Coordinates of C-alpha atoms in Angstrom, one line a residue:
M667 CA -14.9 -22.3 1.3
H668 CA -13.6 -25.1 -0.9
M669 CA -13.8 -25.5 -4.7
S670 CA -16.7 -27.9 -4.2
H671 CA -18.9 -25.0 -3.5
Y672 CA -18.6 -23.8 -7.0
S673 CA -21.1 -24.7 -9.7
G674 CA -21.0 -24.2 -13.5
K675 CA -18.7 -21.5 -14.8
G676 CA -17.6 -20.3 -11.4
R677 CA -16.3 -23.8 -10.5
G678 CA -14.4 -24.1 -13.8
A679 CA -12.8 -20.7 -13.5
A680 CA -11.5 -21.2 -10.0
A681 CA -10.2 -24.7 -10.8
T682 CA -8.5 -23.5 -13.9
V683 CA -6.7 -20.8 -12.1
W684 CA -5.5 -23.2 -9.4
R685 CA -4.2 -25.6 -12.0
I686 CA -2.4 -23.0 -14.0
V687 CA 0.0 -21.7 -11.3
P688 CA 1.8 -24.9 -10.6
D689 CA 2.4 -25.5 -14.3
L690 CA 4.2 -22.1 -14.8
P691 CA 8.0 -21.8 -14.7
G692 CA 9.2 -21.4 -11.1
G693 CA 10.2 -17.7 -11.5
L694 CA 7.1 -16.7 -13.4
A695 CA 4.8 -18.5 -10.9
L696 CA 6.5 -16.9 -7.9
G697 CA 6.3 -13.5 -9.5
L698 CA 2.6 -14.0 -10.4
V699 CA 1.7 -15.1 -6.9
G700 CA 3.8 -12.3 -5.3
A701 CA 2.2 -9.6 -7.5
C702 CA -1.2 -10.8 -6.7
V703 CA -0.5 -11.0 -3.0
L704 CA 0.9 -7.5 -3.0
G705 CA -2.2 -6.2 -4.9
L706 CA -4.4 -8.0 -2.4
L707 CA -2.6 -6.5 0.5
L708 CA -2.9 -3.0 -1.0
L709 CA -6.6 -3.3 -1.7
G710 CA -8.0 -6.0 0.6
G711 CA -9.6 -4.7 3.5
C712 CA -11.4 -3.0 2.8
A713 CA -12.5 0.2 3.7
S714 CA -12.7 4.0 3.2
G715 CA -9.8 2.6 1.5
R716 CA -11.8 0.2 -0.5
D717 CA -11.9 -1.5 0.2
G718 CA -8.8 -7.1 -2.1
A719 CA -9.7 -10.4 -3.6
V720 CA -13.1 -9.3 -2.5
H721 CA -13.8 -5.6 -2.9
P722 CA -12.8 -3.9 0.4
E723 CA -16.4 -2.8 1.0
I724 CA -17.9 -6.3 0.6
G725 CA -16.2 -7.3 3.9
A726 CA -18.1 -4.6 5.7
H727 CA -21.5 -4.9 4.0
V728 CA -22.0 -8.6 3.3
G729 CA -21.0 -9.5 6.8
A730 CA -23.9 -7.4 8.2
E731 CA -26.4 -9.4 6.2
A732 CA -24.9 -12.8 7.2
G733 CA -24.4 -11.8 10.8
P734 CA -21.2 -10.8 12.6
A735 CA -18.1 -12.5 11.2
V736 CA -15.6 -13.7 13.7
S737 CA -12.4 -15.4 12.9
P738 CA -11.6 -18.6 14.9
E739 CA -8.9 -17.0 17.1
D740 CA -11.3 -14.2 17.9
S741 CA -14.2 -16.4 18.9
A742 CA -13.6 -15.7 22.6
P743 CA -15.3 -12.6 24.1
A744 CA -13.4 -9.5 22.9
Q745 CA -11.8 -7.1 25.4
G746 CA -11.0 -4.6 22.6
P747 CA -13.0 -3.0 19.8
E748 CA -11.5 -5.1 16.9
Q749 CA -14.1 -7.8 16.6
G750 CA -16.0 -7.5 13.3
G751 CA -13.4 -5.3 11.5
R752 CA -13.3 -1.6 11.0
A753 CA -17.1 -1.3 11.4
A754 CA -16.7 -2.3 15.1
L755 CA -14.0 0.3 15.5
A756 CA -16.1 3.1 14.0
P757 CA -17.5 5.8 16.4
A758 CA -20.7 4.6 18.1
D759 CA -23.0 7.4 17.0
A760 CA -26.4 7.2 18.7
A761 CA -28.0 8.7 15.6
F762 CA -26.6 6.2 13.2
D763 CA -25.8 2.8 14.6
D764 CA -25.2 -0.4 12.6
D765 CA -28.8 -1.6 12.7
L766 CA -29.9 1.6 11.1
A767 CA -26.9 1.5 8.7
F768 CA -28.2 -1.8 7.2
E769 CA -31.9 -1.1 7.5
D770 CA -32.1 0.0 3.9
Y771 CA -29.9 -2.8 2.7
D772 CA -32.2 -5.4 4.2
D773 CA -35.2 -3.9 2.5
E774 CA -33.5 -3.2 -0.8
E775 CA -35.5 -4.7 -3.7
S776 CA -33.4 -7.1 -5.7
E777 CA -33.2 -5.2 -9.0
S778 CA -30.6 -6.9 -11.2
I779 CA -27.6 -5.0 -12.5
S780 CA -26.4 -5.3 -16.1
D781 CA -23.7 -8.0 -16.3
P782 CA -22.7 -8.2 -20.0
L783 CA -19.2 -9.3 -19.2
E784 CA -20.2 -12.3 -17.1
G785 CA -17.6 -14.6 -18.6
W786 CA -14.8 -12.2 -17.7
N787 CA -16.3 -11.5 -14.3
R788 CA -16.7 -15.2 -13.4
F789 CA -13.2 -16.0 -14.4
W790 CA -11.8 -13.3 -12.1
F791 CA -14.2 -14.1 -9.4
G792 CA -12.7 -17.6 -9.3
F793 CA -9.2 -16.2 -9.5
N794 CA -9.9 -13.9 -6.6
D795 CA -11.5 -16.7 -4.6
V796 CA -8.3 -18.7 -4.8
L797 CA -6.1 -15.7 -4.0
L798 CA -8.2 -14.8 -0.9
L799 CA -8.8 -18.2 0.6
R800 CA -5.8 -20.2 -0.5
I801 CA -3.1 -17.6 0.0
A802 CA -4.3 -14.6 2.0
K803 CA -6.3 -16.5 4.6
P804 CA -3.6 -18.9 5.8
V805 CA -1.1 -16.0 6.0
Y806 CA -3.6 -13.8 7.9
T807 CA -4.4 -16.7 10.3
G808 CA -0.7 -17.0 11.2
Y809 CA -0.5 -13.2 11.6
T810 CA -3.4 -13.1 14.1
R811 CA -1.7 -15.8 16.2
V812 CA 1.5 -13.8 16.5
V813 CA 0.2 -10.2 16.7
P814 CA -2.0 -9.3 19.7
R815 CA -5.6 -8.3 19.2
E816 CA -5.1 -4.9 20.9
F817 CA -2.2 -4.0 18.5
R818 CA -4.2 -5.0 15.5
A819 CA -7.1 -2.9 16.7
G820 CA -4.7 0.0 17.1
L821 CA -3.4 -0.3 13.6
S822 CA -7.0 -0.4 12.3
N823 CA -7.7 2.9 14.2
F824 CA -4.5 4.4 12.8
F825 CA -5.4 3.5 9.2
Y826 CA -8.9 4.7 9.5
N827 CA -7.7 8.0 11.0
L828 CA -5.1 8.3 8.2
Q829 CA -7.8 8.0 5.5
M830 CA -9.7 11.0 6.9
P831 CA -9.0 13.2 3.9
V832 CA -10.9 10.7 1.7
R833 CA -14.0 11.0 3.9
F834 CA -13.6 14.7 4.4
V835 CA -13.3 15.6 0.7
N836 CA -16.3 13.4 -0.3
N837 CA -18.5 14.8 2.4
V838 CA -17.7 18.3 1.2
L839 CA -18.4 17.3 -2.4
Q840 CA -21.7 15.8 -1.4
G841 CA -22.6 19.0 0.5
K842 CA -22.4 17.4 3.9
I843 CA -20.5 20.2 5.6
P844 CA -21.4 19.2 9.2
Q845 CA -20.2 15.7 8.6
A846 CA -17.0 17.0 7.1
V847 CA -16.4 19.2 10.1
V848 CA -17.0 16.2 12.5
E849 CA -14.5 14.1 10.5
L850 CA -11.9 16.9 10.7
G851 CA -12.5 17.4 14.4
R852 CA -12.1 13.7 15.1
F853 CA -8.9 13.6 13.1
I854 CA -7.4 16.4 15.1
V855 CA -8.3 14.9 18.5
N856 CA -7.3 11.4 17.6
T857 CA -4.0 12.5 16.0
T858 CA -2.9 14.7 18.8
A859 CA -4.3 12.9 21.9
G860 CA -4.6 9.4 20.5
M861 CA -1.0 8.7 19.5
G862 CA -1.4 9.6 15.9
G863 CA -4.8 7.9 15.7
F864 CA -3.6 4.5 17.2
I865 CA -6.2 5.1 20.0
D866 CA -9.6 6.2 18.9
I867 CA -10.3 8.9 21.6
T868 CA -13.5 10.1 20.0
K869 CA -15.1 6.7 19.4
R870 CA -17.7 7.0 22.1
N871 CA -18.4 10.7 21.8
K872 CA -21.9 11.5 20.6
V873 CA -22.3 14.1 17.9
L874 CA -25.3 16.2 16.8
V875 CA -25.2 15.2 13.2
P876 CA -25.7 11.6 11.8
M877 CA -22.4 10.0 10.9
D878 CA -22.2 6.9 8.6
P879 CA -19.7 4.5 10.2
Q880 CA -18.6 3.5 6.7
G881 CA -17.7 7.0 5.8
A882 CA -18.1 8.8 2.4
D883 CA -16.4 7.7 -0.8
F884 CA -16.1 9.1 -4.3
G885 CA -18.4 6.4 -5.7
Q886 CA -21.2 7.8 -3.5
T887 CA -20.2 11.3 -4.6
L888 CA -20.6 10.4 -8.3
A889 CA -24.1 8.9 -7.5
H890 CA -24.9 12.1 -5.6
W891 CA -24.1 14.0 -8.8
G892 CA -26.4 11.8 -10.8
V893 CA -23.9 9.4 -12.4
G894 CA -25.3 6.0 -13.1
E895 CA -23.7 2.9 -11.8
G896 CA -23.0 1.3 -15.2
I897 CA -22.4 -2.4 -15.6
Y898 CA -21.1 -4.9 -13.0
L899 CA -17.4 -5.6 -13.1
V900 CA -15.0 -8.0 -11.3
W901 CA -11.4 -6.9 -11.4
P902 CA -8.5 -9.2 -10.7
V903 CA -7.3 -8.6 -7.1
F904 CA -9.6 -5.5 -6.7
G905 CA -12.8 -7.6 -6.7
P906 CA -16.4 -6.6 -7.4
S907 CA -17.2 -3.1 -8.6
T908 CA -19.3 -1.2 -11.1
V909 CA -18.1 1.4 -13.7
R910 CA -19.1 4.2 -11.3
D911 CA -17.3 2.6 -8.3
T912 CA -14.2 1.9 -10.4
V913 CA -13.9 5.5 -11.3
G914 CA -14.7 6.3 -7.6
S915 CA -11.8 4.2 -6.4
I916 CA -9.4 6.2 -8.5
G917 CA -10.8 9.4 -7.0
D918 CA -10.4 8.0 -3.5
L919 CA -6.8 7.0 -4.3
A920 CA -6.1 10.6 -5.4
A921 CA -7.4 11.9 -2.0
S922 CA -5.4 9.4 0.0
P923 CA -2.4 10.7 2.0
L924 CA -0.4 7.7 1.0
W925 CA -0.7 8.7 -2.7
W926 CA 0.5 12.3 -1.9
A927 CA 3.4 11.0 0.3
A928 CA 4.9 8.6 -2.3
E929 CA 7.1 9.5 -5.2
P930 CA 6.7 10.7 -7.8
V931 CA 4.0 12.9 -6.3
G932 CA 5.4 13.2 -2.8
P933 CA 8.8 13.3 -1.2
V934 CA 9.0 9.8 0.3
D935 CA 10.4 6.9 -1.6
F936 CA 7.7 4.8 -3.3
W937 CA 8.5 1.4 -1.8
P938 CA 8.3 2.2 1.9
V939 CA 5.0 3.9 1.4
L940 CA 3.8 0.9 -0.6
A941 CA 4.8 -1.5 2.1
T942 CA 3.1 0.7 4.8
G943 CA -0.2 0.8 2.9
A944 CA 0.1 -3.0 2.2
G945 CA 0.6 -3.8 5.8
L946 CA -2.2 -1.6 7.1
R947 CA -4.7 -3.0 4.6
F948 CA -3.6 -6.6 5.3
N949 CA -4.2 -5.9 9.0
D950 CA -7.9 -5.3 8.2
I951 CA -8.4 -8.2 5.8
G952 CA -9.9 -10.6 8.4
S953 CA -13.4 -9.2 8.3
T954 CA -13.3 -9.3 4.5
I955 CA -12.4 -13.0 4.5
D956 CA -15.1 -13.9 7.1
A957 CA -17.8 -11.9 5.4
Y958 CA -16.9 -13.3 2.0
E959 CA -17.1 -16.9 3.3
A960 CA -20.4 -16.1 5.1
V961 CA -22.0 -15.0 1.8
T962 CA -20.6 -17.5 -0.6
K963 CA -20.0 -20.7 1.4
G964 CA -23.6 -21.9 1.5
A965 CA -24.7 -20.3 -1.8
V966 CA -25.8 -22.4 -4.7
E967 CA -24.2 -19.8 -7.0
P968 CA -21.4 -18.0 -5.0
Y969 CA -20.8 -15.6 -7.9
V970 CA -24.4 -14.4 -8.0
A971 CA -24.5 -14.2 -4.2
A972 CA -21.4 -12.0 -4.0
R973 CA -22.7 -9.8 -6.9
D974 CA -26.1 -9.3 -5.4
A975 CA -24.7 -8.5 -2.0
Y976 CA -22.3 -6.0 -3.3
V977 CA -24.8 -4.2 -5.6
K978 CA -27.6 -4.1 -3.0
Y979 CA -25.3 -2.7 -0.4
R980 CA -23.9 0.0 -2.6
R981 CA -27.4 1.1 -3.6
A982 CA -28.6 1.2 0.0
L983 CA -25.5 3.1 1.1
I984 CA -26.1 5.7 -1.6
R985 CA -29.8 6.0 -0.8
R986 CA -29.3 6.5 2.9
G987 CA -26.6 9.0 2.2
A988 CA -29.0 11.0 0.1
V989 CA -31.6 11.1 2.9
Q990 CA -29.7 11.3 6.2
P991 CA -31.3 9.3 9.1
R992 CA -33.0 11.1 11.9

């Protein structure tokens, strides 16, 4: 997507951001870009880790509405499970496939969310657009040309397996004990027999309880407890959210093994853990980029399109979590 796709405030915000960086002193500009890229890598690809310039989840849910998103180098028939991002790598549960996963999303009524900070949100939407498409996308394109598809799929499996505690804890907090048990069982099998989760041994195993491929997060847990979604927010680097999902992201971070491994909480030096998390999230950012472009590229108002897609998906995800599919 180019800046010509913007209209009104969104176009002005993105263009302003793109003009500011070259005018900054060299060191400051380099530091700003470096900090933003680092933040994008940490949070961009999104997903039980949520989760980038676009909220990590938007890469999973908006892509389903627009159709499967495939990067140019992956346009050939795939031999591995990577195509379409982490959703394609998720276990293929007969009771809960992708069509059912987005059934509610497609039927969701378009009830608007309160957006009193639209000026703030539009500015950061433009900023994130530049960060994702002008910086992250070219770097990721080069990455996919160098790193084999099978290895990238393995890293996706490893990261998804590593984030099991987030899904496990939230399933327990939502009272979904059978789903929590399945998550734990898959983690044990994939960790021991799947080279630490690099190979998803349990992917094709059918289970007796419905499993959501996207997993459970703390934003869903708060909704389960009756907490309202609050106003719509767009955070720099983090992307679209709500007040509830912002608090939920903090809860998910607290349950992440990477948080507990790094100093000052854990025994491992902070920077190696940070670099590991950044690399694993960057490996999954392709589906986020493709889905973001699919939603915003042809939209008259990209900001509104991204906002509506995010909000409708989150509501559908929460609703179908409250009433498990048969």
